Amino acid sequence: MTTARPRILVARRLTPAAEARARRDFDALVAAEDMGTEDALAAAASHGAEALLIGPRVRLDAAAIARLPGSVRLIANSSVGYDHMDAAAARARGILVTNTPDVLTDCTADLAFLLLLAACRRAYEYEGMMRQGWRRGLGLPDMLGVRPSGKVLGIVGMGRIGRAMAQRARGFGMRILYHNRNRLPPELEQGAEYFPALRDMLPHCQILSLHLPGGAQNGTLMDEAAFAALPKGAVFVNTARGSLVDEEALLAALQSGHLFAAGLDVFRKEPDFDTRFAALPNVFLTPHVASATLETREAMAMRALDNIAAVTAGQAPPDPV
Ligand code: DGY
């Protein structure tokens, strides 16, 4: 006797191996193009999906959650962040929500460190010179960056990714300060210095890197006063969420030279980000790709499918939020 496979909606494109697993293990409706909210709601209803695998383009606020068909028991985010949805509203409807922690920790910290180095060492400007043919030699005082090694790095959000950033920074001889809701035990702190108040930490940070969730819980953490509290010549790095930053204040700090540079992977509006950033030479930009390696994107998709497999088999999901 064959039992019907669970019906699921995969609302974003997956890696080939993950898509093959989704089609093999489930009665899966797989999006040919990444779906937006309305398409996902319609497809979930027409397919009678028990579980939805979504990415950040499917924005599920409380009103959208209320419109999900009664068949849905699980929303499996294929990302660690889930600020694109109202998880509390889903839970109130009895719908489980999961994310994909751990698997993207190293890649996100790697990209944050890439941004840190690129911003400090003027990678965008040097690269542009080379692509234009170089031809004019640089003298001893020309186009100087700032030395990352030995600097004081402030980390906001000392979860898995923040700690992975600290691990990389230790290799560069940096002194590490951190702000977090709670102080970590010594074995996780590994010598990093705790500041219960962000404002007390900022004046000491030659480099500041954000590693905390976006959304209502953290609001616009980096506003005009916060940027002003950083020492002149500081470098700012964001691989967390654009919503944490007042972009007008960031632009002003970069234009005035109060900040030496920034490395940014995330923006308040994506993909149609504020292109005034692209006009600044002291910004190194990437298009929200911190997790974008073959290994990590595959692992994220598989982790979302693990959660779906557990819930559709009547078990607890490994990664509830
Ligand atoms: C995440 O998982 O939250 C990353 O930002 C990729 O979207």
PDB file of N, CA and C in Angstrom, residues 92-160:
ATOM      1  N   ALA A  92      -0.192  31.873  16.744  1.00  0.00           N
ATOM      2  CA  ALA A  92      -1.548  32.063  17.280  1.00  0.00           C
ATOM      3  C   ALA A  92      -2.579  31.287  16.457  1.00  0.00           C
ATOM      4  N   ARG A  93      -2.245  31.035  15.163  1.00  0.00           N
ATOM      5  CA  ARG A  93      -3.149  30.220  14.337  1.00  0.00           C
ATOM      6  C   ARG A  93      -2.803  28.733  14.425  1.00  0.00           C
ATOM      7  N   GLY A  94      -1.847  28.409  15.281  1.00  0.00           N
ATOM      8  CA  GLY A  94      -1.445  27.003  15.421  1.00  0.00           C
ATOM      9  C   GLY A  94      -0.506  26.541  14.318  1.00  0.00           C
ATOM     10  N   ILE A  95       0.129  27.497  13.630  1.00  0.00           N
ATOM     11  CA  ILE A  95       1.066  27.146  12.548  1.00  0.00           C
ATOM     12  C   ILE A  95       2.488  27.239  13.100  1.00  0.00           C
ATOM     13  N   LEU A  96       3.242  26.169  12.930  1.00  0.00           N
ATOM     14  CA  LEU A  96       4.640  26.170  13.396  1.00  0.00           C
ATOM     15  C   LEU A  96       5.495  27.012  12.448  1.00  0.00           C
ATOM     16  N   VAL A  97       6.549  27.600  12.993  1.00  0.00           N
ATOM     17  CA  VAL A  97       7.499  28.381  12.192  1.00  0.00           C
ATOM     18  C   VAL A  97       8.905  27.872  12.505  1.00  0.00           C
ATOM     19  N   THR A  98       9.699  27.669  11.453  1.00  0.00           N
ATOM     20  CA  THR A  98      11.088  27.238  11.663  1.00  0.00           C
ATOM     21  C   THR A  98      12.031  28.119  10.843  1.00  0.00           C
ATOM     22  N   ASN A  99      13.317  28.084  11.209  1.00  0.00           N
ATOM     23  CA  ASN A  99      14.348  28.784  10.429  1.00  0.00           C
ATOM     24  C   ASN A  99      15.537  27.844  10.226  1.00  0.00           C
ATOM     25  N   THR A 100      16.663  28.390   9.782  1.00  0.00           N
ATOM     26  CA  THR A 100      17.820  27.529   9.480  1.00  0.00           C
ATOM     27  C   THR A 100      19.067  28.042  10.212  1.00  0.00           C
ATOM     28  N   PRO A 101      19.125  27.869  11.531  1.00  0.00           N
ATOM     29  CA  PRO A 101      20.298  28.345  12.262  1.00  0.00           C
ATOM     30  C   PRO A 101      21.526  27.479  11.975  1.00  0.00           C
ATOM     31  N   ASP A 102      22.669  27.911  12.441  1.00  0.00           N
ATOM     32  CA  ASP A 102      23.947  27.176  12.396  1.00  0.00           C
ATOM     33  C   ASP A 102      24.576  27.087  11.013  1.00  0.00           C
ATOM     34  N   VAL A 103      23.780  26.643  10.017  1.00  0.00           N
ATOM     35  CA  VAL A 103      24.398  26.287   8.741  1.00  0.00           C
ATOM     36  C   VAL A 103      24.987  27.484   8.003  1.00  0.00           C
ATOM     37  N   LEU A 104      24.523  28.687   8.317  1.00  0.00           N
ATOM     38  CA  LEU A 104      25.073  29.841   7.593  1.00  0.00           C
ATOM     39  C   LEU A 104      25.991  30.706   8.455  1.00  0.00           C
ATOM     40  N   THR A 105      26.303  30.211   9.652  1.00  0.00           N
ATOM     41  CA  THR A 105      27.117  31.008  10.578  1.00  0.00           C
ATOM     42  C   THR A 105      28.478  31.374   9.972  1.00  0.00           C
ATOM     43  N   ASP A 106      29.203  30.361   9.492  1.00  0.00           N
ATOM     44  CA  ASP A 106      30.561  30.633   9.006  1.00  0.00           C
ATOM     45  C   ASP A 106      30.553  31.523   7.771  1.00  0.00           C
ATOM     46  N   CYS A 107      29.652  31.235   6.841  1.00  0.00           N
ATOM     47  CA  CYS A 107      29.649  32.045   5.615  1.00  0.00           C
ATOM     48  C   CYS A 107      29.280  33.498   5.897  1.00  0.00           C
ATOM     49  N   THR A 108      28.359  33.711   6.836  1.00  0.00           N
ATOM     50  CA  THR A 108      27.974  35.089   7.146  1.00  0.00           C
ATOM     51  C   THR A 108      29.145  35.821   7.804  1.00  0.00           C
ATOM     52  N   ALA A 109      29.818  35.148   8.718  1.00  0.00           N
ATOM     53  CA  ALA A 109      30.985  35.779   9.361  1.00  0.00           C
ATOM     54  C   ALA A 109      32.103  35.995   8.335  1.00  0.00           C
ATOM     55  N   ASP A 110      32.266  35.052   7.422  1.00  0.00           N
ATOM     56  CA  ASP A 110      33.298  35.235   6.371  1.00  0.00           C
ATOM     57  C   ASP A 110      33.006  36.492   5.554  1.00  0.00           C
ATOM     58  N   LEU A 111      31.747  36.659   5.154  1.00  0.00           N
ATOM     59  CA  LEU A 111      31.424  37.829   4.325  1.00  0.00           C
ATOM     60  C   LEU A 111      31.550  39.110   5.143  1.00  0.00           C
ATOM     61  N   ALA A 112      31.150  39.059   6.407  1.00  0.00           N
ATOM     62  CA  ALA A 112      31.304  40.248   7.248  1.00  0.00           C
ATOM     63  C   ALA A 112      32.782  40.630   7.339  1.00  0.00           C
ATOM     64  N   PHE A 113      33.633  39.627   7.444  1.00  0.00           N
ATOM     65  CA  PHE A 113      35.061  39.943   7.530  1.00  0.00           C
ATOM     66  C   PHE A 113      35.606  40.438   6.199  1.00  0.00           C
ATOM     67  N   LEU A 114      35.087  39.880   5.123  1.00  0.00           N
ATOM     68  CA  LEU A 114      35.463  40.394   3.792  1.00  0.00           C
ATOM     69  C   LEU A 114      35.102  41.880   3.694  1.00  0.00           C
ATOM     70  N   LEU A 115      33.885  42.239   4.120  1.00  0.00           N
ATOM     71  CA  LEU A 115      33.447  43.638   4.071  1.00  0.00           C
ATOM     72  C   LEU A 115      34.335  44.507   4.960  1.00  0.00           C
ATOM     73  N   LEU A 116      34.662  43.973   6.133  1.00  0.00           N
ATOM     74  CA  LEU A 116      35.525  44.724   7.064  1.00  0.00           C
ATOM     75  C   LEU A 116      36.868  45.024   6.395  1.00  0.00           C
ATOM     76  N   LEU A 117      37.483  44.000   5.824  1.00  0.00           N
ATOM     77  CA  LEU A 117      38.796  44.199   5.201  1.00  0.00           C
ATOM     78  C   LEU A 117      38.689  45.114   3.986  1.00  0.00           C
ATOM     79  N   ALA A 118      37.653  44.885   3.167  1.00  0.00           N
ATOM     80  CA  ALA A 118      37.494  45.675   1.945  1.00  0.00           C
ATOM     81  C   ALA A 118      37.270  47.151   2.273  1.00  0.00           C
ATOM     82  N   ALA A 119      36.470  47.411   3.323  1.00  0.00           N
ATOM     83  CA  ALA A 119      36.188  48.800   3.693  1.00  0.00           C
ATOM     84  C   ALA A 119      37.445  49.457   4.259  1.00  0.00           C
ATOM     85  N   CYS A 120      38.146  48.760   5.154  1.00  0.00           N
ATOM     86  CA  CYS A 120      39.364  49.337   5.742  1.00  0.00           C
ATOM     87  C   CYS A 120      40.434  49.587   4.680  1.00  0.00           C
ATOM     88  N   ARG A 121      40.555  48.660   3.722  1.00  0.00           N
ATOM     89  CA  ARG A 121      41.675  48.697   2.782  1.00  0.00           C
ATOM     90  C   ARG A 121      41.294  49.220   1.403  1.00  0.00           C
ATOM     91  N   ARG A 122      40.160  49.941   1.313  1.00  0.00           N
ATOM     92  CA  ARG A 122      39.752  50.659   0.096  1.00  0.00           C
ATOM     93  C   ARG A 122      39.696  49.746  -1.141  1.00  0.00           C
ATOM     94  N   ALA A 123      39.187  48.543  -0.946  1.00  0.00           N
ATOM     95  CA  ALA A 123      39.192  47.543  -2.013  1.00  0.00           C
ATOM     96  C   ALA A 123      38.428  48.023  -3.244  1.00  0.00           C
ATOM     97  N   TYR A 124      37.310  48.715  -3.039  1.00  0.00           N
ATOM     98  CA  TYR A 124      36.514  49.163  -4.182  1.00  0.00           C
ATOM     99  C   TYR A 124      37.311  50.134  -5.053  1.00  0.00           C
ATOM    100  N   GLU A 125      38.002  51.076  -4.399  1.00  0.00           N
ATOM    101  CA  GLU A 125      38.743  52.085  -5.172  1.00  0.00           C
ATOM    102  C   GLU A 125      39.958  51.477  -5.883  1.00  0.00           C
ATOM    103  N   TYR A 126      40.676  50.614  -5.180  1.00  0.00           N
ATOM    104  CA  TYR A 126      41.866  50.002  -5.798  1.00  0.00           C
ATOM    105  C   TYR A 126      41.458  49.126  -6.991  1.00  0.00           C
ATOM    106  N   GLU A 127      40.396  48.360  -6.775  1.00  0.00           N
ATOM    107  CA  GLU A 127      39.917  47.477  -7.847  1.00  0.00           C
ATOM    108  C   GLU A 127      39.516  48.298  -9.069  1.00  0.00           C
ATOM    109  N   GLY A 128      38.817  49.417  -8.821  1.00  0.00           N
ATOM    110  CA  GLY A 128      38.393  50.291  -9.929  1.00  0.00           C
ATOM    111  C   GLY A 128      39.588  50.856 -10.679  1.00  0.00           C
ATOM    112  N   MET A 129      40.625  51.253  -9.951  1.00  0.00           N
ATOM    113  CA  MET A 129      41.835  51.780 -10.610  1.00  0.00           C
ATOM    114  C   MET A 129      42.440  50.742 -11.529  1.00  0.00           C
ATOM    115  N   MET A 130      42.508  49.508 -11.045  1.00  0.00           N
ATOM    116  CA  MET A 130      43.133  48.453 -11.857  1.00  0.00           C
ATOM    117  C   MET A 130      42.319  48.184 -13.121  1.00  0.00           C
ATOM    118  N   ARG A 131      41.020  48.181 -12.973  1.00  0.00           N
ATOM    119  CA  ARG A 131      40.176  47.888 -14.146  1.00  0.00           C
ATOM    120  C   ARG A 131      40.196  49.029 -15.150  1.00  0.00           C
ATOM    121  N   GLN A 132      40.594  50.213 -14.676  1.00  0.00           N
ATOM    122  CA  GLN A 132      40.737  51.323 -15.620  1.00  0.00           C
ATOM    123  C   GLN A 132      42.159  51.424 -16.166  1.00  0.00           C
ATOM    124  N   GLY A 133      42.995  50.436 -15.847  1.00  0.00           N
ATOM    125  CA  GLY A 133      44.319  50.379 -16.466  1.00  0.00           C
ATOM    126  C   GLY A 133      45.456  50.918 -15.600  1.00  0.00           C
ATOM    127  N   TRP A 134      45.183  51.337 -14.380  1.00  0.00           N
ATOM    128  CA  TRP A 134      46.204  51.841 -13.431  1.00  0.00           C
ATOM    129  C   TRP A 134      46.987  52.981 -14.064  1.00  0.00           C
ATOM    130  N   ARG A 135      48.190  52.775 -14.477  1.00  0.00           N
ATOM    131  CA  ARG A 135      49.018  53.729 -15.240  1.00  0.00           C
ATOM    132  C   ARG A 135      49.603  54.894 -14.433  1.00  0.00           C
ATOM    133  N   ARG A 136      48.994  55.287 -13.320  1.00  0.00           N
ATOM    134  CA  ARG A 136      49.632  56.352 -12.527  1.00  0.00           C
ATOM    135  C   ARG A 136      50.001  55.762 -11.173  1.00  0.00           C
ATOM    136  N   GLY A 137      51.291  55.708 -10.889  1.00  0.00           N
ATOM    137  CA  GLY A 137      51.768  55.075  -9.659  1.00  0.00           C
ATOM    138  C   GLY A 137      51.312  55.848  -8.429  1.00  0.00           C
ATOM    139  N   LEU A 138      51.149  55.142  -7.322  1.00  0.00           N
ATOM    140  CA  LEU A 138      50.726  55.785  -6.078  1.00  0.00           C
ATOM    141  C   LEU A 138      51.952  56.071  -5.216  1.00  0.00           C
ATOM    142  N   GLY A 139      52.040  57.294  -4.720  1.00  0.00           N
ATOM    143  CA  GLY A 139      53.137  57.650  -3.846  1.00  0.00           C
ATOM    144  C   GLY A 139      52.888  57.229  -2.407  1.00  0.00           C
ATOM    145  N   LEU A 140      53.872  57.408  -1.583  1.00  0.00           N
ATOM    146  CA  LEU A 140      53.805  56.944  -0.186  1.00  0.00           C
ATOM    147  C   LEU A 140      52.579  57.449   0.589  1.00  0.00           C
ATOM    148  N   PRO A 141      52.157  58.678   0.403  1.00  0.00           N
ATOM    149  CA  PRO A 141      50.996  59.130   1.192  1.00  0.00           C
ATOM    150  C   PRO A 141      49.666  59.011   0.458  1.00  0.00           C
ATOM    151  N   ASP A 142      49.646  58.368  -0.701  1.00  0.00           N
ATOM    152  CA  ASP A 142      48.439  58.412  -1.533  1.00  0.00           C
ATOM    153  C   ASP A 142      47.468  57.269  -1.233  1.00  0.00           C
ATOM    154  N   MET A 143      46.217  57.584  -1.226  1.00  0.00           N
ATOM    155  CA  MET A 143      45.119  56.601  -1.141  1.00  0.00           C
ATOM    156  C   MET A 143      45.341  55.561  -0.051  1.00  0.00           C
ATOM    157  N   LEU A 144      45.543  56.037   1.140  1.00  0.00           N
ATOM    158  CA  LEU A 144      45.846  55.118   2.238  1.00  0.00           C
ATOM    159  C   LEU A 144      44.567  54.612   2.903  1.00  0.00           C
ATOM    160  N   GLY A 145      44.597  53.351   3.254  1.00  0.00           N
ATOM    161  CA  GLY A 145      43.498  52.770   4.017  1.00  0.00           C
ATOM    162  C   GLY A 145      43.788  52.850   5.509  1.00  0.00           C
ATOM    163  N   VAL A 146      42.995  52.111   6.283  1.00  0.00           N
ATOM    164  CA  VAL A 146      43.326  51.970   7.704  1.00  0.00           C
ATOM    165  C   VAL A 146      43.653  50.501   7.976  1.00  0.00           C
ATOM    166  N   ARG A 147      44.578  50.284   8.932  1.00  0.00           N
ATOM    167  CA  ARG A 147      45.047  48.923   9.213  1.00  0.00           C
ATOM    168  C   ARG A 147      44.029  48.187  10.071  1.00  0.00           C
ATOM    169  N   PRO A 148      43.473  47.092   9.598  1.00  0.00           N
ATOM    170  CA  PRO A 148      42.514  46.352  10.441  1.00  0.00           C
ATOM    171  C   PRO A 148      43.198  45.645  11.614  1.00  0.00           C
ATOM    172  N   SER A 149      44.373  45.110  11.394  1.00  0.00           N
ATOM    173  CA  SER A 149      45.055  44.335  12.446  1.00  0.00           C
ATOM    174  C   SER A 149      45.210  45.172  13.704  1.00  0.00           C
ATOM    175  N   GLY A 150      44.888  44.573  14.826  1.00  0.00           N
ATOM    176  CA  GLY A 150      45.099  45.220  16.116  1.00  0.00           C
ATOM    177  C   GLY A 150      44.039  46.237  16.507  1.00  0.00           C
ATOM    178  N   LYS A 151      43.028  46.435  15.658  1.00  0.00           N
ATOM    179  CA  LYS A 151      42.003  47.445  15.962  1.00  0.00           C
ATOM    180  C   LYS A 151      41.029  46.946  17.051  1.00  0.00           C
ATOM    181  N   VAL A 152      40.222  47.883  17.552  1.00  0.00           N
ATOM    182  CA  VAL A 152      39.164  47.533  18.508  1.00  0.00           C
ATOM    183  C   VAL A 152      37.881  47.311  17.714  1.00  0.00           C
ATOM    184  N   LEU A 153      37.371  46.091  17.780  1.00  0.00           N
ATOM    185  CA  LEU A 153      36.149  45.727  17.045  1.00  0.00           C
ATOM    186  C   LEU A 153      34.983  45.617  18.017  1.00  0.00           C
ATOM    187  N   GLY A 154      33.913  46.358  17.755  1.00  0.00           N
ATOM    188  CA  GLY A 154      32.690  46.220  18.533  1.00  0.00           C
ATOM    189  C   GLY A 154      31.714  45.334  17.777  1.00  0.00           C
ATOM    190  N   ILE A 155      31.184  44.335  18.476  1.00  0.00           N
ATOM    191  CA  ILE A 155      30.219  43.419  17.860  1.00  0.00           C
ATOM    192  C   ILE A 155      28.881  43.625  18.559  1.00  0.00           C
ATOM    193  N   VAL A 156      27.863  43.916  17.780  1.00  0.00           N
ATOM    194  CA  VAL A 156      26.520  44.081  18.352  1.00  0.00           C
ATOM    195  C   VAL A 156      25.742  42.819  18.025  1.00  0.00           C
ATOM    196  N   GLY A 157      25.413  42.051  19.059  1.00  0.00           N
ATOM    197  CA  GLY A 157      24.745  40.762  18.853  1.00  0.00           C
ATOM    198  C   GLY A 157      25.782  39.658  18.881  1.00  0.00           C
ATOM    199  N   MET A 158      25.915  39.009  20.036  1.00  0.00           N
ATOM    200  CA  MET A 158      26.982  37.998  20.198  1.00  0.00           C
ATOM    201  C   MET A 158      26.371  36.598  20.203  1.00  0.00           C
ATOM    202  N   GLY A 159      25.514  36.351  19.212  1.00  0.00           N
ATOM    203  CA  GLY A 159      24.996  34.993  18.991  1.00  0.00           C
ATOM    204  C   GLY A 159      26.031  34.200  18.206  1.00  0.00           C
ATOM    205  N   ARG A 160      25.539  33.190  17.491  1.00  0.00           N
ATOM    206  CA  ARG A 160      26.473  32.319  16.769  1.00  0.00           C
ATOM    207  C   ARG A 160      27.316  33.104  15.772  1.00  0.00           C
TER     208      ARG A 160
END
